[in-house]
């Protein structure tokens, strides 16, 4: 009888913990990248080197046991150097609110759906452009410990409207379904506290 009572207490504690989920917890994640590409001289085109970097940290808060809202704020910089010419710098400031809904598969493996609304503001020389978009994605989280998870996310649907300062807006729609490790798939780590 004592074992049955202990089992019921343990199950009740587990159910209460599972019911709380991640409510009132925060998470940190983000994107940091750098790349450089040099194209050789070809015909009338001189040698050119383009370097890019991105710093896009994100913070989120679980408003319910399996629902989180967050905000990413960052910058993507671009530097172009053409042989025999000046170096040109430009960049894009990014603000991206997001919302996620999680579904537990096991204690440490979860699936999620994400909706994000990226806003970007680009400036390169005299050129200025602003854009707004809506992105929907799917992902998986595997918790290595109470606080650390490895995350894989697949961007599935996306719409964007871009408008240059003195021009007409252009709209684009993307559907990315890729069974391989294409550009739509991103991998990362997340800290939950």
mmCIF file of C-alpha atoms in Angstrom, residues 107-179:
data_model
loop_
_atom_site.group_PDB
_atom_site.id
_atom_site.type_symbol
_atom_site.label_atom_id
_atom_site.label_comp_id
_atom_site.label_asym_id
_atom_site.label_seq_id
_atom_site.Cartn_x
_atom_site.Cartn_y
_atom_site.Cartn_z
ATOM 1 C CA UNK A 107 10.154 14.768 -21.711
ATOM 2 C CA UNK A 108 13.087 16.359 -23.571
ATOM 3 C CA UNK A 109 11.956 16.321 -27.234
ATOM 4 C CA UNK A 110 9.488 18.958 -28.449
ATOM 5 C CA UNK A 111 8.077 20.108 -31.774
ATOM 6 C CA UNK A 112 7.119 23.738 -32.402
ATOM 7 C CA UNK A 113 5.475 26.025 -34.890
ATOM 8 C CA UNK A 114 6.730 29.595 -35.270
ATOM 9 C CA UNK A 115 5.273 32.778 -36.742
ATOM 10 C CA UNK A 116 7.569 35.780 -37.192
ATOM 11 C CA UNK A 117 7.128 39.292 -38.594
ATOM 12 C CA UNK A 118 10.574 40.547 -39.718
ATOM 13 C CA UNK A 119 10.959 44.293 -40.274
ATOM 14 C CA UNK A 120 14.168 45.429 -41.967
ATOM 15 C CA UNK A 121 15.696 48.779 -42.840
ATOM 16 C CA UNK A 122 18.553 48.768 -45.369
ATOM 17 C CA UNK A 123 21.019 51.553 -46.160
ATOM 18 C CA UNK A 124 23.890 51.333 -48.640
ATOM 19 C CA UNK A 125 25.340 54.626 -49.841
ATOM 20 C CA UNK A 126 22.376 56.762 -50.935
ATOM 21 C CA UNK A 127 20.127 53.707 -51.364
ATOM 22 C CA UNK A 128 17.504 53.089 -48.654
ATOM 23 C CA UNK A 129 14.878 50.355 -48.459
ATOM 24 C CA UNK A 130 12.426 49.091 -45.862
ATOM 25 C CA UNK A 131 10.598 45.765 -45.825
ATOM 26 C CA UNK A 132 8.061 43.823 -43.806
ATOM 27 C CA UNK A 133 7.355 40.121 -43.966
ATOM 28 C CA UNK A 134 5.520 37.193 -42.446
ATOM 29 C CA UNK A 135 7.343 33.868 -41.985
ATOM 30 C CA UNK A 136 5.920 30.553 -40.796
ATOM 31 C CA UNK A 137 8.180 27.689 -39.786
ATOM 32 C CA UNK A 138 8.361 24.333 -38.032
ATOM 33 C CA UNK A 139 11.029 23.101 -35.672
ATOM 34 C CA UNK A 140 12.297 20.611 -33.121
ATOM 35 C CA UNK A 141 13.896 21.162 -29.728
ATOM 36 C CA UNK A 142 15.933 18.499 -27.951
ATOM 37 C CA UNK A 143 16.810 19.380 -24.343
ATOM 38 C CA UNK A 144 20.284 18.220 -23.323
ATOM 39 C CA UNK A 145 19.662 19.488 -19.772
ATOM 40 C CA UNK A 146 17.085 21.550 -17.893
ATOM 41 C CA UNK A 147 18.416 24.762 -19.468
ATOM 42 C CA UNK A 148 20.109 23.883 -22.776
ATOM 43 C CA UNK A 149 18.472 22.672 -25.974
ATOM 44 C CA UNK A 150 19.603 21.949 -29.513
ATOM 45 C CA UNK A 151 17.168 23.342 -32.033
ATOM 46 C CA UNK A 152 16.474 22.675 -35.710
ATOM 47 C CA UNK A 153 14.092 24.963 -37.598
ATOM 48 C CA UNK A 154 12.690 24.745 -41.102
ATOM 49 C CA UNK A 155 11.290 27.898 -42.726
ATOM 50 C CA UNK A 156 8.243 26.775 -44.691
ATOM 51 C CA UNK A 157 6.192 29.781 -45.854
ATOM 52 C CA UNK A 158 7.267 33.381 -46.285
ATOM 53 C CA UNK A 159 5.926 36.645 -47.708
ATOM 54 C CA UNK A 160 7.829 39.934 -47.957
ATOM 55 C CA UNK A 161 7.076 43.412 -49.238
ATOM 56 C CA UNK A 162 10.100 45.648 -49.925
ATOM 57 C CA UNK A 163 9.980 49.336 -50.807
ATOM 58 C CA UNK A 164 12.961 51.465 -51.862
ATOM 59 C CA UNK A 165 12.913 55.081 -50.652
ATOM 60 C CA UNK A 166 12.096 56.489 -54.113
ATOM 61 C CA UNK A 167 10.551 53.455 -55.790
ATOM 62 C CA UNK A 168 7.650 51.065 -55.961
ATOM 63 C CA UNK A 169 7.102 48.197 -53.566
ATOM 64 C CA UNK A 170 7.828 44.631 -54.649
ATOM 65 C CA UNK A 171 6.221 41.570 -53.090
ATOM 66 C CA UNK A 172 7.609 38.060 -52.889
ATOM 67 C CA UNK A 173 6.187 34.747 -51.690
ATOM 68 C CA UNK A 174 8.285 31.679 -50.824
ATOM 69 C CA UNK A 175 7.419 28.071 -50.141
ATOM 70 C CA UNK A 176 10.425 26.066 -48.929
ATOM 71 C CA UNK A 177 10.084 22.319 -48.652
ATOM 72 C CA UNK A 178 13.483 20.654 -48.676
ATOM 73 C CA UNK A 179 14.229 17.101 -47.628
#
